[in-house]
Coordinates of N, CA, C and O in Angstrom, one line a residue:
M1 N 164.3 -42.6 89.4 CA 165.5 -42.4 88.6 C 166.1 -41.1 89.0 O 165.4 -40.1 89.2
S2 N 167.4 -41.1 89.3 CA 168.1 -39.9 89.7 C 168.8 -39.2 88.5 O 169.2 -39.9 87.5
N3 N 168.9 -37.9 88.6 CA 169.6 -37.1 87.6 C 170.6 -36.2 88.4 O 170.5 -36.0 89.5
Q4 N 171.6 -35.8 87.6 CA 172.6 -34.9 88.2 C 172.8 -33.7 87.3 O 172.7 -33.8 86.1
I5 N 173.1 -32.5 87.9 CA 173.4 -31.3 87.2 C 174.4 -30.5 88.0 O 174.4 -30.5 89.2
S6 N 175.4 -29.9 87.3 CA 176.4 -29.1 88.0 C 176.3 -27.7 87.5 O 175.9 -27.4 86.4
G7 N 176.7 -26.8 88.4 CA 176.7 -25.4 88.0 C 177.2 -24.5 89.1 O 177.6 -25.0 90.2
K8 N 177.2 -23.2 88.9 CA 177.6 -22.2 89.8 C 176.4 -21.6 90.5 O 175.4 -21.3 89.9
V9 N 176.5 -21.5 91.9 CA 175.4 -21.0 92.7 C 175.2 -19.5 92.4 O 176.2 -18.8 92.5
I10 N 174.0 -19.1 92.0 CA 173.7 -17.7 91.9 C 173.2 -17.1 93.2 O 173.5 -16.0 93.6
A11 N 172.3 -17.9 93.9 CA 171.7 -17.4 95.1 C 171.2 -18.6 95.9 O 170.8 -19.6 95.4
V12 N 171.2 -18.4 97.3 CA 170.6 -19.4 98.2 C 169.7 -18.6 99.1 O 170.1 -17.6 99.7
S13 N 168.4 -19.0 99.2 CA 167.5 -18.2 100.1 C 167.6 -18.7 101.5 O 168.1 -19.7 101.9
Q14 N 167.0 -17.8 102.4 CA 166.8 -18.2 103.8 C 165.6 -19.1 103.8 O 164.9 -19.3 102.8
V15 N 165.3 -19.6 105.0 CA 164.1 -20.5 105.2 C 162.9 -19.7 104.9 O 162.7 -18.6 105.4
Q16 N 162.0 -20.3 104.1 CA 160.7 -19.7 103.8 C 159.6 -20.6 104.3 O 159.8 -21.8 104.3
S17 N 158.5 -20.1 104.6 CA 157.3 -20.8 105.0 C 156.2 -20.7 103.9 O 155.8 -19.6 103.6
V18 N 155.9 -21.8 103.3 CA 154.9 -21.8 102.2 C 153.6 -22.4 102.7 O 153.7 -23.6 103.2
P19 N 152.5 -21.8 102.5 CA 151.2 -22.4 103.0 C 151.0 -23.7 102.3 O 151.2 -23.9 101.1
S20 N 150.5 -24.7 103.0 CA 150.1 -26.0 102.5 C 148.8 -25.9 101.7 O 147.9 -25.1 102.1
K21 N 148.6 -26.7 100.7 CA 147.4 -26.7 99.9 C 146.3 -27.3 100.8 O 145.1 -27.0 100.6
D22 N 146.6 -28.2 101.7 CA 145.7 -28.8 102.6 C 145.6 -27.9 103.8 O 146.5 -27.7 104.6
A23 N 144.4 -27.3 104.1 CA 144.2 -26.4 105.2 C 144.5 -26.9 106.5 O 144.8 -26.2 107.4
S24 N 144.4 -28.2 106.7 CA 144.6 -28.8 108.0 C 146.1 -29.1 108.3 O 146.5 -29.4 109.4
K25 N 147.0 -28.9 107.3 CA 148.4 -29.2 107.5 C 149.2 -27.9 107.8 O 148.7 -26.8 107.5
Q26 N 150.3 -28.1 108.4 CA 151.2 -27.0 108.7 C 151.9 -26.4 107.4 O 152.0 -27.2 106.5
P27 N 152.3 -25.2 107.4 CA 153.0 -24.7 106.3 C 154.3 -25.5 106.0 O 154.9 -26.1 106.9
V28 N 154.7 -25.5 104.8 CA 155.9 -26.2 104.4 C 157.1 -25.3 104.5 O 157.1 -24.2 104.0
Q29 N 158.2 -25.8 105.1 CA 159.4 -25.0 105.2 C 160.3 -25.4 104.1 O 160.5 -26.6 103.8
M30 N 160.9 -24.4 103.4 CA 161.8 -24.7 102.3 C 162.9 -23.6 102.1 O 162.7 -22.5 102.6
R31 N 164.0 -24.0 101.5 CA 165.0 -23.1 101.0 C 165.2 -23.3 99.5 O 165.0 -24.4 99.1
Q32 N 165.5 -22.2 98.8 CA 165.7 -22.4 97.4 C 167.2 -22.1 97.0 O 167.8 -21.3 97.6
L33 N 167.6 -22.7 95.9 CA 168.9 -22.5 95.4 C 168.8 -22.3 93.9 O 168.1 -23.1 93.2
L34 N 169.3 -21.2 93.4 CA 169.3 -20.8 92.0 C 170.6 -21.2 91.4 O 171.7 -20.7 92.0
L35 N 170.7 -22.0 90.4 CA 171.9 -22.5 89.8 C 172.1 -22.1 88.4 O 171.2 -22.1 87.6
D36 N 173.3 -21.6 88.1 CA 173.7 -21.3 86.7 C 174.3 -22.5 86.0 O 175.4 -22.9 86.3
C37 N 173.6 -23.1 85.1 CA 174.0 -24.3 84.4 C 174.2 -24.1 82.9 O 174.2 -25.0 82.1
T38 N 174.4 -22.8 82.6 CA 174.5 -22.4 81.2 C 175.7 -23.1 80.6 O 176.8 -23.1 81.1
R39 N 175.5 -23.7 79.4 CA 176.6 -24.5 78.8 C 177.6 -23.5 78.2 O 177.2 -22.3 77.8
Y40 N 178.8 -23.9 78.1 CA 179.8 -23.1 77.4 C 180.7 -24.0 76.6 O 180.8 -25.2 76.8
D41 N 181.4 -23.4 75.7 CA 182.3 -24.2 74.8 C 183.7 -24.3 75.6 O 184.3 -23.3 75.9
P42 N 184.1 -25.5 75.9 CA 185.3 -25.7 76.7 C 186.6 -25.3 75.9 O 187.6 -25.0 76.5
Y43 N 186.5 -25.1 74.6 CA 187.7 -24.7 73.8 C 187.8 -23.2 73.8 O 188.9 -22.7 73.9
T44 N 186.7 -22.5 73.6 CA 186.7 -21.0 73.5 C 186.3 -20.3 74.8 O 186.6 -19.2 75.0
G45 N 185.6 -21.1 75.7 CA 185.2 -20.5 76.9 C 183.9 -19.6 76.8 O 183.5 -19.0 77.7
E46 N 183.4 -19.6 75.5 CA 182.2 -18.8 75.3 C 180.9 -19.4 75.9 O 180.7 -20.6 75.7
R47 N 180.1 -18.6 76.5 CA 178.8 -19.1 77.1 C 177.8 -19.2 76.0 O 177.8 -18.4 75.1
S48 N 176.9 -20.1 76.1 CA 175.8 -20.3 75.2 C 174.9 -19.0 75.3 O 174.8 -18.4 76.4
Q49 N 174.2 -18.7 74.2 CA 173.3 -17.6 74.3 C 172.0 -18.0 75.0 O 171.2 -17.2 75.3
Y50 N 171.8 -19.3 75.2 CA 170.6 -19.8 75.9 C 170.9 -20.1 77.3 O 171.6 -21.1 77.7
E51 N 170.5 -19.2 78.2 CA 170.8 -19.4 79.7 C 170.0 -20.5 80.2 O 168.9 -20.8 79.8
N52 N 170.6 -21.2 81.2 CA 169.9 -22.3 81.9 C 170.1 -22.1 83.4 O 171.2 -22.3 83.9
T53 N 169.1 -21.6 84.1 CA 169.2 -21.3 85.5 C 168.0 -21.9 86.3 O 167.1 -21.2 86.6
P54 N 168.1 -23.2 86.5 CA 167.0 -23.8 87.3 C 167.0 -23.4 88.8 O 168.0 -23.1 89.3
M55 N 165.8 -23.5 89.3 CA 165.6 -23.2 90.8 C 165.3 -24.5 91.4 O 164.4 -25.3 91.0
F56 N 166.0 -24.8 92.5 CA 165.7 -26.1 93.3 C 165.1 -25.7 94.6 O 165.6 -24.9 95.3
D57 N 164.1 -26.4 95.0 CA 163.4 -26.3 96.3 C 163.8 -27.4 97.2 O 163.5 -28.5 97.0
F58 N 164.6 -27.0 98.3 CA 165.0 -28.0 99.3 C 164.0 -27.9 100.4 O 163.9 -26.8 101.1
K59 N 163.3 -29.0 100.7 CA 162.3 -29.0 101.7 C 162.7 -29.9 102.9 O 163.4 -30.9 102.7
G60 N 162.1 -29.6 104.0 CA 162.3 -30.5 105.2 C 163.7 -30.7 105.6 O 164.5 -29.8 105.7
E61 N 164.1 -32.0 105.8 CA 165.4 -32.3 106.2 C 166.5 -31.9 105.2 O 167.7 -31.7 105.5
N62 N 166.1 -31.9 103.9 CA 167.1 -31.5 102.9 C 167.5 -30.1 102.9 O 168.5 -29.7 102.2
M63 N 166.9 -29.2 103.7 CA 167.3 -27.8 103.8 C 168.7 -27.7 104.3 O 169.4 -26.8 104.0
K64 N 169.1 -28.7 105.2 CA 170.4 -28.6 105.8 C 171.5 -28.8 104.8 O 172.7 -28.5 105.1
L65 N 171.2 -29.4 103.7 CA 172.2 -29.5 102.6 C 172.8 -28.2 102.1 O 173.9 -28.1 101.6
L66 N 172.0 -27.1 102.3 CA 172.4 -25.8 101.8 C 173.3 -25.1 102.9 O 173.8 -24.0 102.6
D67 N 173.4 -25.6 104.1 CA 174.3 -25.0 105.1 C 175.7 -24.9 104.5 O 176.2 -25.9 104.1
G68 N 176.3 -23.8 104.6 CA 177.7 -23.6 104.1 C 177.8 -23.4 102.6 O 178.9 -23.1 102.1
I69 N 176.7 -23.4 101.9 CA 176.7 -23.1 100.4 C 176.6 -21.6 100.2 O 175.7 -21.0 100.8
Q70 N 177.4 -21.1 99.4 CA 177.4 -19.6 99.2 C 177.4 -19.3 97.7 O 177.7 -20.2 96.8
K71 N 177.1 -18.1 97.4 CA 177.1 -17.6 96.0 C 178.5 -17.8 95.4 O 179.5 -17.7 96.0
D72 N 178.5 -18.3 94.1 CA 179.7 -18.6 93.3 C 180.3 -19.9 93.6 O 181.3 -20.3 93.0
D73 N 179.8 -20.7 94.6 CA 180.2 -22.1 94.8 C 179.8 -22.9 93.6 O 178.8 -22.7 93.0
V74 N 180.6 -23.9 93.3 CA 180.3 -24.8 92.2 C 179.8 -26.1 92.9 O 180.5 -26.6 93.7
V75 N 178.6 -26.5 92.5 CA 178.0 -27.7 93.1 C 177.4 -28.6 92.1 O 177.2 -28.3 91.0
T76 N 177.3 -29.9 92.6 CA 176.5 -30.9 91.8 C 175.3 -31.3 92.6 O 175.5 -31.6 93.8
I77 N 174.2 -31.2 92.0 CA 172.9 -31.6 92.6 C 172.4 -32.9 92.0 O 172.3 -33.0 90.8
T78 N 172.0 -33.8 92.9 CA 171.3 -35.0 92.5 C 169.9 -34.9 92.8 O 169.5 -34.5 93.9
F79 N 169.0 -35.2 91.8 CA 167.6 -34.9 92.0 C 166.7 -35.9 91.3 O 167.2 -36.6 90.4
D80 N 165.4 -35.9 91.6 CA 164.4 -36.7 91.0 C 163.4 -35.8 90.3 O 163.2 -34.7 90.8
V81 N 162.9 -36.2 89.2 CA 161.8 -35.4 88.5 C 160.5 -36.3 88.6 O 160.5 -37.4 88.3
N82 N 159.5 -35.6 89.2 CA 158.2 -36.3 89.4 C 157.1 -35.5 88.7 O 157.1 -34.3 88.6
G83 N 156.1 -36.2 88.1 CA 155.0 -35.6 87.5 C 153.7 -36.1 88.1 O 153.6 -37.3 88.4
Y84 N 152.7 -35.3 88.4 CA 151.5 -35.6 89.0 C 150.3 -35.1 88.1 O 150.3 -33.9 87.7
K85 N 149.4 -36.0 87.9 CA 148.2 -35.5 87.1 C 147.1 -35.0 88.1 O 147.0 -35.5 89.2
Y86 N 146.4 -34.0 87.7 CA 145.3 -33.4 88.5 C 144.3 -32.8 87.6 O 144.6 -32.5 86.4
K87 N 143.1 -32.6 88.1 CA 142.1 -31.9 87.3 C 142.0 -30.5 87.8 O 141.9 -30.2 89.0
D88 N 141.9 -29.5 86.8 CA 141.8 -28.1 87.2 C 140.3 -27.8 87.5 O 139.4 -28.7 87.4
A89 N 140.0 -26.5 87.7 CA 138.6 -26.1 88.0 C 137.7 -26.4 86.9 O 136.5 -26.6 87.1
D90 N 138.1 -26.5 85.7 CA 137.3 -26.8 84.5 C 137.2 -28.3 84.2 O 136.5 -28.7 83.3
G91 N 137.8 -29.1 85.0 CA 137.8 -30.5 84.9 C 138.8 -31.1 83.9 O 138.8 -32.3 83.6
K92 N 139.7 -30.2 83.4 CA 140.7 -30.7 82.4 C 141.9 -31.3 83.2 O 142.3 -30.8 84.2
T93 N 142.4 -32.3 82.6 CA 143.5 -33.0 83.3 C 144.8 -32.2 82.9 O 145.1 -31.9 81.8
K94 N 145.5 -31.9 84.0 CA 146.8 -31.2 83.9 C 147.9 -32.0 84.5 O 147.6 -32.9 85.3
V95 N 149.1 -31.6 84.2 CA 150.3 -32.3 84.8 C 151.1 -31.3 85.5 O 151.5 -30.3 85.0
F96 N 151.5 -31.6 86.8 CA 152.4 -30.7 87.6 C 153.7 -31.5 87.7 O 153.7 -32.7 88.1
T97 N 154.8 -30.9 87.3 CA 156.1 -31.5 87.4 C 156.9 -30.8 88.5 O 156.9 -29.6 88.6
S98 N 157.5 -31.7 89.3 CA 158.4 -31.2 90.4 C 159.8 -31.8 90.3 O 159.9 -32.9 89.9
I99 N 160.7 -31.0 90.8 CA 162.1 -31.4 90.8 C 162.4 -31.5 92.3 O 162.3 -30.5 93.0
R100 N 162.8 -32.7 92.8 CA 163.1 -32.9 94.2 C 164.6 -33.2 94.4 O 165.1 -34.3 94.2
P101 N 165.4 -32.2 94.8 CA 166.8 -32.4 95.1 C 167.0 -33.2 96.4 O 166.2 -32.9 97.3
Y102 N 167.9 -34.1 96.4 CA 168.1 -34.9 97.6 C 169.5 -35.0 98.0 O 169.9 -35.6 99.1
Q103 N 170.4 -34.6 97.1 CA 171.9 -34.6 97.5 C 172.6 -33.5 96.8 O 172.2 -33.0 95.7
L104 N 173.5 -32.9 97.5 CA 174.3 -31.7 97.0 C 175.7 -31.9 97.4 O 176.1 -32.2 98.5
Q105 N 176.6 -31.8 96.4 CA 178.0 -31.9 96.6 C 178.7 -30.7 96.2 O 178.6 -30.2 95.0
K106 N 179.4 -30.0 97.1 CA 180.2 -28.8 96.8 C 181.5 -29.3 96.1 O 182.2 -30.2 96.6
R107 N 181.7 -28.7 94.9 CA 182.9 -29.1 94.1 C 184.1 -28.3 94.6 O 184.0 -27.1 95.0
V108 N 185.3 -28.8 94.6 CA 186.5 -28.1 95.0 C 187.0 -27.3 93.8 O 187.1 -27.9 92.7
K109 N 187.2 -26.0 94.0 CA 187.7 -25.2 93.0 C 189.2 -25.5 92.8 O 189.9 -25.9 93.7
K110 N 189.7 -25.2 91.6 CA 191.1 -25.5 91.3 C 192.1 -24.8 92.3 O 193.0 -25.4 92.8
Q111 N 191.8 -23.6 92.7 CA 192.7 -22.9 93.6 C 192.5 -23.4 95.0 O 193.4 -23.1 95.8
D112 N 191.4 -24.1 95.3 CA 191.2 -24.7 96.7 C 191.9 -26.0 96.8 O 192.1 -26.5 97.9
A113 N 192.3 -26.6 95.7 CA 193.0 -27.9 95.7 C 194.4 -27.8 96.3 O 195.0 -26.8 96.3
A114 N 194.8 -28.9 96.9 CA 196.2 -28.9 97.5 C 197.2 -28.7 96.4 O 197.1 -29.3 95.3
P115 N 198.2 -27.9 96.7 CA 199.3 -27.7 95.8 C 200.0 -29.1 95.5 O 200.1 -29.9 96.4
V116 N 200.5 -29.2 94.3 CA 201.2 -30.5 93.9 C 202.3 -30.8 94.8 O 202.6 -31.9 95.2
S117 N 203.1 -29.8 95.3 CA 204.2 -30.1 96.1 C 203.8 -30.6 97.5 O 204.7 -31.2 98.2
D118 N 202.6 -30.5 97.9 CA 202.1 -31.0 99.2 C 201.7 -32.5 99.1 O 201.3 -33.1 100.1
L119 N 201.6 -33.0 97.9 CA 201.1 -34.4 97.7 C 202.2 -35.4 98.1 O 203.4 -35.2 97.8
P120 N 201.9 -36.5 98.7 CA 202.9 -37.4 99.2 C 203.7 -38.1 98.1 O 204.7 -38.6 98.3
F121 N 203.1 -38.2 96.9 CA 203.8 -38.9 95.8 C 204.6 -38.0 94.9 O 205.1 -38.4 93.9
D122 N 204.8 -36.7 95.3 CA 205.5 -35.8 94.3 C 207.0 -36.0 94.4 O 207.7 -35.5 93.5
K123 N 207.6 -36.6 95.4 CA 209.0 -36.7 95.5 C 209.4 -38.2 95.3 O 209.2 -39.0 96.2
P124 N 209.8 -38.5 94.1 CA 210.1 -39.9 93.8 C 211.3 -40.4 94.6 O 212.3 -39.7 94.9
N125 N 211.2 -41.6 95.1 CA 212.3 -42.3 95.8 C 213.2 -42.9 94.7 O 212.7 -43.5 93.8
N126 N 214.5 -42.8 94.8 CA 215.3 -43.4 93.8 C 215.2 -44.9 93.7 O 215.5 -45.5 92.7
N127 N 214.7 -45.5 94.7 CA 214.5 -47.0 94.7 C 213.1 -47.4 94.0 O 212.9 -48.5 93.7
D128 N 212.3 -46.4 93.8 CA 211.0 -46.7 93.2 C 211.1 -46.6 91.7 O 211.6 -45.7 91.2
Q129 N 210.6 -47.6 91.1 CA 210.5 -47.6 89.6 C 209.1 -47.5 89.2 O 208.3 -48.3 89.6
I130 N 208.8 -46.6 88.3 CA 207.4 -46.4 87.9 C 207.1 -47.3 86.7 O 206.0 -47.9 86.7
F131 N 208.1 -47.5 85.8 CA 207.8 -48.4 84.7 C 208.8 -49.5 84.6 O 209.9 -49.4 84.9

């Protein structure tokens, strides 16, 4: 099942090498994206007092999704949430939850959008009737 979340990019990391838990495997390459998804009131513009800043780990081929993404860009991330059971050193069952982003869409800011005068339908033709 996929989920989506939108927000403003706080930071994008460079490629990092993380040791694999399996000693025989190569280190895992990843990049991280920190996203500000704090809710705000659309009428007053006030931010919630409860910050929401999730970190997304882009691994393998998905790292290229972060190319061209910069601080303050507004993005929508599509991701899966997965949970894995494992036994800790004491034999107790624990659950590890991971968030796997697999799609990233950069949103167009209002000032980046084409001006209304440049749109092909802004000059009505006298022969065209809208209603």
